[in-house]
């Protein structure tokens, strides 16, 4: 990979560096790795009713201000998880309301840290929640799969460091100071996502290539590299794409924040924020947030080792699911058939469908909330990994949409995995709020056919909204949008690095499959702040016809598009259809289109 001259303007990309520096897999600190139990035969004795509530398990670590040895425990988890990119350890760190002094919670892979108040300001850390890149020689482009939520921070030096890449949400946070999104040394960085947060000082992205911030408040924003997108953000810079490349929407059309665990006295509950339209700013800035709560005894508290049969039995009893940290092997889909069901993961709980199963299927019902878990493709090809609504779903969910939030998909990397289509959205009005759907380019089980995955996200439902859509490296279309009146605010993509030659990606008469394809039949669609990058390192002579493909009709509109050739490893001929200048040379300069058509 070329070493490009300045991290603030000409940045190379992450993952081709990853194989050499990827860590050895470390054993978990008490984390269980599960194999699926076989489903009970039809004639078996009826299963005893499953109880709701209960213990959260050994990998949910709960602190209160009087807990001894907090820093030592944080350091212990971090030491194990810092470089365990494809390990089995999964951790959720929970802080009860109160004030904590002198802490530095460094977060490694598959580690989530959260406060247990209704407001971030209920739980204050006089200290830092830190993500840096020492494990990867100052390169933050592989700092995936970690999160911070529902805390107030008073950084020791006035600025908290959060140098992350994909699948690392920063939600419902109050930083009483500044936020630095780059690693120490200002090396490469590739993120990221902020929602429902207040940063009193300035946010410094520095080397971050792209970023999306939603429904938040910032004291300032220092710079931009390729693609910085804001919707509903107080204090956001003004619209100015492409110079500097800020895409700014005053509001977010529809949003509903992620469910979260909190304490009501001594009792755990899950808060369900209400839907907002034309949202701007945080949900918690003016007192108690608006929404409803569910007591923990209405959840089946799942543990690694629970089979699909057990999870479905709990759902069939009318319970919601709380997935505690660990790896769950499934021989059948988790079927969410009841309106209003919540499936909430802690600590990057990971679902692995075996034998070609789909991991999660949602019926055509109102108000389902999927949040906070990872789906890892199994070794036998799955036709789909996540299916939201059955094929042909047509019910109107505008009053109470299905939400998919911080639900991530991985094909390969932790071992060979295959899936024809990763995520299919059939249900109308679904909100996909922050996802990273990734066909791995490094790790184990990686190769053009080894971790074959043709399609990342396919949207068949009408009126679907995506806020924070990250989809990368698929063999064909990364996103294929067939539904009417779809909207996307922020899209980040890399085409598959490992295409062996031009013929392998040929799409009829078109050179390559678009990163984002709107079907020819669609009459209304809109997108803001969309970027696609290529790095064809196996055959750098490959030419990609365009990053985006869409019908040429007045109702299909794009704002602020870009394509980038990373170091000249492959090139784009156009940005969208046959519009936009070709990329060229090795200078990694974006080609942009401000408005389409």
mmCIF file of C-alpha atoms in Angstrom, residues 28-295:
data_model
loop_
_atom_site.group_PDB
_atom_site.id
_atom_site.type_symbol
_atom_site.label_atom_id
_atom_site.label_comp_id
_atom_site.label_asym_id
_atom_site.label_seq_id
_atom_site.Cartn_x
_atom_site.Cartn_y
_atom_site.Cartn_z
ATOM 1 C CA UNK A 28 -11.661 -14.900 26.858
ATOM 2 C CA UNK A 29 -11.700 -13.780 30.465
ATOM 3 C CA UNK A 30 -14.446 -16.174 31.416
ATOM 4 C CA UNK A 31 -16.327 -15.651 28.153
ATOM 5 C CA UNK A 32 -18.266 -18.648 26.960
ATOM 6 C CA UNK A 33 -18.185 -19.729 23.325
ATOM 7 C CA UNK A 34 -21.265 -21.729 22.569
ATOM 8 C CA UNK A 35 -22.356 -24.496 20.264
ATOM 9 C CA UNK A 36 -26.006 -24.758 19.377
ATOM 10 C CA UNK A 37 -28.083 -27.264 21.240
ATOM 11 C CA UNK A 38 -30.228 -29.392 18.930
ATOM 12 C CA UNK A 39 -33.866 -28.414 18.598
ATOM 13 C CA UNK A 40 -36.291 -30.578 20.535
ATOM 14 C CA UNK A 41 -38.092 -33.167 18.367
ATOM 15 C CA UNK A 42 -41.743 -32.509 17.618
ATOM 16 C CA UNK A 43 -42.964 -35.241 19.933
ATOM 17 C CA UNK A 44 -40.827 -34.165 22.880
ATOM 18 C CA UNK A 45 -42.330 -33.274 26.218
ATOM 19 C CA UNK A 46 -43.384 -29.600 26.242
ATOM 20 C CA UNK A 47 -40.614 -27.307 27.430
ATOM 21 C CA UNK A 48 -41.043 -25.674 30.811
ATOM 22 C CA UNK A 49 -41.872 -21.974 30.548
ATOM 23 C CA UNK A 50 -38.782 -19.788 30.468
ATOM 24 C CA UNK A 51 -38.379 -17.160 33.167
ATOM 25 C CA UNK A 52 -37.779 -13.497 32.424
ATOM 26 C CA UNK A 53 -35.081 -11.427 34.075
ATOM 27 C CA UNK A 54 -32.215 -12.848 36.074
ATOM 28 C CA UNK A 55 -28.466 -12.585 36.224
ATOM 29 C CA UNK A 56 -26.654 -10.825 33.373
ATOM 30 C CA UNK A 57 -23.771 -13.279 33.364
ATOM 31 C CA UNK A 58 -20.005 -13.081 33.960
ATOM 32 C CA UNK A 59 -19.143 -10.844 31.007
ATOM 33 C CA UNK A 60 -21.418 -8.007 32.082
ATOM 34 C CA UNK A 61 -19.289 -6.185 34.642
ATOM 35 C CA UNK A 62 -21.164 -3.708 36.835
ATOM 36 C CA UNK A 63 -19.457 -0.935 38.798
ATOM 37 C CA UNK A 64 -20.678 1.586 41.328
ATOM 38 C CA UNK A 65 -18.633 4.469 42.739
ATOM 39 C CA UNK A 66 -17.653 2.404 45.788
ATOM 40 C CA UNK A 67 -16.432 -0.625 43.811
ATOM 41 C CA UNK A 68 -12.764 -1.298 44.637
ATOM 42 C CA UNK A 69 -10.225 -1.812 41.875
ATOM 43 C CA UNK A 70 -12.227 -0.350 38.989
ATOM 44 C CA UNK A 71 -9.165 0.798 37.035
ATOM 45 C CA UNK A 72 -7.459 -2.570 37.458
ATOM 46 C CA UNK A 73 -10.502 -4.383 36.100
ATOM 47 C CA UNK A 74 -10.774 -2.006 33.145
ATOM 48 C CA UNK A 75 -7.093 -2.576 32.411
ATOM 49 C CA UNK A 76 -7.504 -6.347 32.643
ATOM 50 C CA UNK A 77 -10.297 -6.408 30.082
ATOM 51 C CA UNK A 78 -8.425 -4.008 27.801
ATOM 52 C CA UNK A 79 -5.221 -6.039 27.923
ATOM 53 C CA UNK A 80 -7.095 -9.063 26.668
ATOM 54 C CA UNK A 81 -9.227 -7.266 24.070
ATOM 55 C CA UNK A 82 -6.828 -4.600 22.769
ATOM 56 C CA UNK A 83 -5.670 -6.598 19.742
ATOM 57 C CA UNK A 84 -8.104 -9.545 19.772
ATOM 58 C CA UNK A 85 -9.701 -8.486 16.499
ATOM 59 C CA UNK A 86 -11.204 -11.878 15.731
ATOM 60 C CA UNK A 87 -11.241 -13.376 19.230
ATOM 61 C CA UNK A 88 -14.193 -14.772 21.173
ATOM 62 C CA UNK A 89 -14.107 -12.368 24.139
ATOM 63 C CA UNK A 90 -17.166 -10.120 24.554
ATOM 64 C CA UNK A 91 -17.650 -7.574 27.368
ATOM 65 C CA UNK A 92 -20.208 -5.059 28.580
ATOM 66 C CA UNK A 93 -18.996 -2.558 31.201
ATOM 67 C CA UNK A 94 -21.869 -0.930 33.122
ATOM 68 C CA UNK A 95 -21.523 2.031 35.484
ATOM 69 C CA UNK A 96 -24.266 2.747 37.999
ATOM 70 C CA UNK A 97 -25.307 6.387 38.383
ATOM 71 C CA UNK A 98 -22.861 8.480 40.380
ATOM 72 C CA UNK A 99 -19.447 10.085 40.004
ATOM 73 C CA UNK A 100 -16.217 8.218 39.250
ATOM 74 C CA UNK A 101 -12.843 9.871 39.574
ATOM 75 C CA UNK A 102 -9.501 9.323 37.906
ATOM 76 C CA UNK A 103 -10.461 6.594 35.426
ATOM 77 C CA UNK A 104 -9.169 5.889 31.940
ATOM 78 C CA UNK A 105 -11.357 3.221 30.359
ATOM 79 C CA UNK A 106 -9.418 2.077 27.307
ATOM 80 C CA UNK A 107 -11.667 0.081 24.986
ATOM 81 C CA UNK A 108 -10.497 -2.843 22.886
ATOM 82 C CA UNK A 109 -12.435 -5.091 20.546
ATOM 83 C CA UNK A 110 -15.969 -6.236 21.416
ATOM 84 C CA UNK A 111 -16.110 -4.011 24.486
ATOM 85 C CA UNK A 112 -19.050 -1.723 25.249
ATOM 86 C CA UNK A 113 -19.137 0.815 28.079
ATOM 87 C CA UNK A 114 -22.411 2.346 29.261
ATOM 88 C CA UNK A 115 -23.907 4.352 32.077
ATOM 89 C CA UNK A 116 -27.024 3.082 33.840
ATOM 90 C CA UNK A 117 -28.876 6.360 34.292
ATOM 91 C CA UNK A 118 -31.777 7.723 32.281
ATOM 92 C CA UNK A 119 -29.574 10.657 31.258
ATOM 93 C CA UNK A 120 -25.859 10.659 30.446
ATOM 94 C CA UNK A 121 -25.382 13.255 33.167
ATOM 95 C CA UNK A 122 -26.566 10.753 35.788
ATOM 96 C CA UNK A 123 -23.222 8.925 35.432
ATOM 97 C CA UNK A 124 -20.110 11.107 35.347
ATOM 98 C CA UNK A 125 -16.552 9.893 34.812
ATOM 99 C CA UNK A 126 -13.935 12.450 35.746
ATOM 100 C CA UNK A 127 -11.562 10.864 33.297
ATOM 101 C CA UNK A 128 -11.559 9.371 29.828
ATOM 102 C CA UNK A 129 -13.050 6.654 27.668
ATOM 103 C CA UNK A 130 -10.218 6.108 25.240
ATOM 104 C CA UNK A 131 -9.747 4.420 21.887
ATOM 105 C CA UNK A 132 -6.241 4.661 20.450
ATOM 106 C CA UNK A 133 -4.169 2.608 18.022
ATOM 107 C CA UNK A 134 -0.972 1.609 19.775
ATOM 108 C CA UNK A 135 -1.733 -2.043 19.047
ATOM 109 C CA UNK A 136 -1.584 -1.299 15.283
ATOM 110 C CA UNK A 137 1.385 1.062 15.155
ATOM 111 C CA UNK A 138 -0.699 4.213 15.332
ATOM 112 C CA UNK A 139 -3.103 3.202 12.541
ATOM 113 C CA UNK A 140 -6.732 3.458 13.688
ATOM 114 C CA UNK A 141 -8.339 2.038 10.538
ATOM 115 C CA UNK A 142 -9.042 -1.337 12.155
ATOM 116 C CA UNK A 143 -10.478 -0.098 15.455
ATOM 117 C CA UNK A 144 -13.836 -1.814 14.873
ATOM 118 C CA UNK A 145 -16.525 -3.285 17.187
ATOM 119 C CA UNK A 146 -16.555 -1.206 20.376
ATOM 120 C CA UNK A 147 -18.978 1.375 21.749
ATOM 121 C CA UNK A 148 -19.640 4.049 24.353
ATOM 122 C CA UNK A 149 -23.106 5.064 25.512
ATOM 123 C CA UNK A 150 -24.972 7.111 28.090
ATOM 124 C CA UNK A 151 -22.066 8.622 30.032
ATOM 125 C CA UNK A 152 -20.805 12.103 30.879
ATOM 126 C CA UNK A 153 -17.048 12.533 30.577
ATOM 127 C CA UNK A 154 -14.801 15.233 32.023
ATOM 128 C CA UNK A 155 -11.552 14.469 30.165
ATOM 129 C CA UNK A 156 -8.367 14.780 32.186
ATOM 130 C CA UNK A 157 -6.618 17.029 29.665
ATOM 131 C CA UNK A 158 -9.798 18.625 28.363
ATOM 132 C CA UNK A 159 -10.158 16.408 25.283
ATOM 133 C CA UNK A 160 -11.231 12.771 25.029
ATOM 134 C CA UNK A 161 -9.641 10.565 22.355
ATOM 135 C CA UNK A 162 -12.007 8.351 20.305
ATOM 136 C CA UNK A 163 -9.982 7.090 17.336
ATOM 137 C CA UNK A 164 -12.286 4.491 15.831
ATOM 138 C CA UNK A 165 -13.221 2.970 12.517
ATOM 139 C CA UNK A 166 -16.435 1.192 11.550
ATOM 140 C CA UNK A 167 -18.978 -0.399 13.941
ATOM 141 C CA UNK A 168 -17.931 1.795 16.860
ATOM 142 C CA UNK A 169 -20.882 3.998 17.837
ATOM 143 C CA UNK A 170 -20.630 6.922 20.243
ATOM 144 C CA UNK A 171 -24.230 7.331 21.430
ATOM 145 C CA UNK A 172 -25.923 9.403 24.058
ATOM 146 C CA UNK A 173 -22.671 10.785 25.397
ATOM 147 C CA UNK A 174 -21.936 14.129 27.035
ATOM 148 C CA UNK A 175 -18.303 15.222 26.698
ATOM 149 C CA UNK A 176 -17.627 18.196 28.941
ATOM 150 C CA UNK A 177 -14.683 19.184 26.802
ATOM 151 C CA UNK A 178 -13.441 18.345 23.326
ATOM 152 C CA UNK A 179 -13.374 15.133 21.306
ATOM 153 C CA UNK A 180 -10.373 14.017 19.228
ATOM 154 C CA UNK A 181 -11.239 11.392 16.602
ATOM 155 C CA UNK A 182 -7.664 10.617 15.525
ATOM 156 C CA UNK A 183 -5.034 8.343 17.041
ATOM 157 C CA UNK A 184 -2.002 9.585 18.907
ATOM 158 C CA UNK A 185 0.408 10.725 16.222
ATOM 159 C CA UNK A 186 -2.466 11.609 13.846
ATOM 160 C CA UNK A 187 -2.077 8.460 11.753
ATOM 161 C CA UNK A 188 -4.708 6.978 9.457
ATOM 162 C CA UNK A 189 -8.288 6.804 10.700
ATOM 163 C CA UNK A 190 -11.547 5.651 9.149
ATOM 164 C CA UNK A 191 -14.782 6.116 11.077
ATOM 165 C CA UNK A 192 -17.358 6.735 12.310
ATOM 166 C CA UNK A 193 -20.700 7.593 13.955
ATOM 167 C CA UNK A 194 -22.026 9.887 16.702
ATOM 168 C CA UNK A 195 -25.696 10.171 17.715
ATOM 169 C CA UNK A 196 -27.743 11.831 20.469
ATOM 170 C CA UNK A 197 -24.582 13.296 22.009
ATOM 171 C CA UNK A 198 -23.359 16.657 23.235
ATOM 172 C CA UNK A 199 -19.733 17.667 22.903
ATOM 173 C CA UNK A 200 -19.301 20.963 24.734
ATOM 174 C CA UNK A 201 -15.984 21.718 23.054
ATOM 175 C CA UNK A 202 -14.855 21.148 19.490
ATOM 176 C CA UNK A 203 -14.694 17.861 17.627
ATOM 177 C CA UNK A 204 -11.371 17.362 15.867
ATOM 178 C CA UNK A 205 -11.623 14.650 13.196
ATOM 179 C CA UNK A 206 -8.100 15.414 11.926
ATOM 180 C CA UNK A 207 -7.232 12.293 9.878
ATOM 181 C CA UNK A 208 -10.731 10.779 9.812
ATOM 182 C CA UNK A 209 -11.645 10.184 6.192
ATOM 183 C CA UNK A 210 -15.400 10.227 6.725
ATOM 184 C CA UNK A 211 -17.855 10.643 9.586
ATOM 185 C CA UNK A 212 -21.591 10.891 10.257
ATOM 186 C CA UNK A 213 -23.096 12.807 13.198
ATOM 187 C CA UNK A 214 -26.846 12.739 13.882
ATOM 188 C CA UNK A 215 -29.178 14.595 16.259
ATOM 189 C CA UNK A 216 -26.449 15.998 18.469
ATOM 190 C CA UNK A 217 -24.812 19.227 19.641
ATOM 191 C CA UNK A 218 -21.188 20.224 19.090
ATOM 192 C CA UNK A 219 -19.210 23.245 20.209
ATOM 193 C CA UNK A 220 -17.293 23.301 16.932
ATOM 194 C CA UNK A 221 -15.900 21.084 14.154
ATOM 195 C CA UNK A 222 -12.289 21.561 13.132
ATOM 196 C CA UNK A 223 -11.716 20.060 9.680
ATOM 197 C CA UNK A 224 -12.797 17.621 6.998
ATOM 198 C CA UNK A 225 -10.991 15.140 4.749
ATOM 199 C CA UNK A 226 -13.386 13.503 2.260
ATOM 200 C CA UNK A 227 -16.916 13.205 3.591
ATOM 201 C CA UNK A 228 -18.344 14.721 6.779
ATOM 202 C CA UNK A 229 -22.136 14.487 7.085
ATOM 203 C CA UNK A 230 -24.418 16.037 9.701
ATOM 204 C CA UNK A 231 -28.174 15.809 10.195
ATOM 205 C CA UNK A 232 -29.984 17.497 13.065
ATOM 206 C CA UNK A 233 -26.730 18.698 14.660
ATOM 207 C CA UNK A 234 -26.646 21.956 16.590
ATOM 208 C CA UNK A 235 -23.351 23.725 15.941
ATOM 209 C CA UNK A 236 -22.579 21.774 12.762
ATOM 210 C CA UNK A 237 -20.609 23.551 10.047
ATOM 211 C CA UNK A 238 -22.602 24.997 7.174
ATOM 212 C CA UNK A 239 -23.245 23.067 3.969
ATOM 213 C CA UNK A 240 -20.175 23.494 1.746
ATOM 214 C CA UNK A 241 -19.437 20.237 -0.111
ATOM 215 C CA UNK A 242 -17.016 19.672 -1.757
ATOM 216 C CA UNK A 243 -14.720 22.379 -0.371
ATOM 217 C CA UNK A 244 -14.637 21.694 2.486
ATOM 218 C CA UNK A 245 -16.643 18.465 2.130
ATOM 219 C CA UNK A 246 -19.408 19.168 4.650
ATOM 220 C CA UNK A 247 -22.917 17.874 3.941
ATOM 221 C CA UNK A 248 -25.308 19.430 6.452
ATOM 222 C CA UNK A 249 -29.031 18.784 6.883
ATOM 223 C CA UNK A 250 -30.810 20.919 9.486
ATOM 224 C CA UNK A 251 -32.875 17.980 10.729
ATOM 225 C CA UNK A 252 -33.153 14.204 10.485
ATOM 226 C CA UNK A 253 -36.460 13.286 8.808
ATOM 227 C CA UNK A 254 -37.318 10.437 11.189
ATOM 228 C CA UNK A 255 -35.319 9.026 14.088
ATOM 229 C CA UNK A 256 -35.842 6.887 17.130
ATOM 230 C CA UNK A 257 -32.915 6.372 19.444
ATOM 231 C CA UNK A 258 -31.548 2.962 20.339
ATOM 232 C CA UNK A 259 -33.038 1.126 23.366
ATOM 233 C CA UNK A 260 -30.765 1.062 26.398
ATOM 234 C CA UNK A 261 -30.479 -0.640 29.767
ATOM 235 C CA UNK A 262 -30.799 1.521 32.895
ATOM 236 C CA UNK A 263 -31.456 1.278 36.622
ATOM 237 C CA UNK A 264 -34.691 2.425 38.209
ATOM 238 C CA UNK A 265 -33.676 2.245 41.849
ATOM 239 C CA UNK A 266 -32.327 -1.291 42.174
ATOM 240 C CA UNK A 267 -34.279 -2.633 39.197
ATOM 241 C CA UNK A 268 -32.971 -3.013 35.675
ATOM 242 C CA UNK A 269 -35.214 -1.709 32.922
ATOM 243 C CA UNK A 270 -34.872 -1.097 29.200
ATOM 244 C CA UNK A 271 -35.794 2.376 27.976
ATOM 245 C CA UNK A 272 -37.450 2.682 24.568
ATOM 246 C CA UNK A 273 -37.074 6.224 23.194
ATOM 247 C CA UNK A 274 -39.999 7.554 21.208
ATOM 248 C CA UNK A 275 -39.957 8.359 17.506
ATOM 249 C CA UNK A 276 -39.100 11.900 16.444
ATOM 250 C CA UNK A 277 -39.750 13.609 13.129
ATOM 251 C CA UNK A 278 -37.587 16.435 11.820
ATOM 252 C CA UNK A 279 -35.315 15.826 14.779
ATOM 253 C CA UNK A 280 -32.558 18.172 15.891
ATOM 254 C CA UNK A 281 -30.331 18.020 18.969
ATOM 255 C CA UNK A 282 -30.281 15.419 21.731
ATOM 256 C CA UNK A 283 -33.274 13.665 23.258
ATOM 257 C CA UNK A 284 -32.069 14.177 26.830
ATOM 258 C CA UNK A 285 -31.077 17.837 27.022
ATOM 259 C CA UNK A 286 -34.310 19.100 28.616
ATOM 260 C CA UNK A 287 -34.888 16.647 31.429
ATOM 261 C CA UNK A 288 -36.272 13.123 31.322
ATOM 262 C CA UNK A 289 -36.218 11.689 27.811
ATOM 263 C CA UNK A 290 -39.522 10.812 26.184
ATOM 264 C CA UNK A 291 -40.405 7.176 25.750
ATOM 265 C CA UNK A 292 -41.468 4.061 27.633
ATOM 266 C CA UNK A 293 -39.764 1.447 29.782
ATOM 267 C CA UNK A 294 -39.853 -2.328 30.051
ATOM 268 C CA UNK A 295 -38.817 -4.141 33.247
#
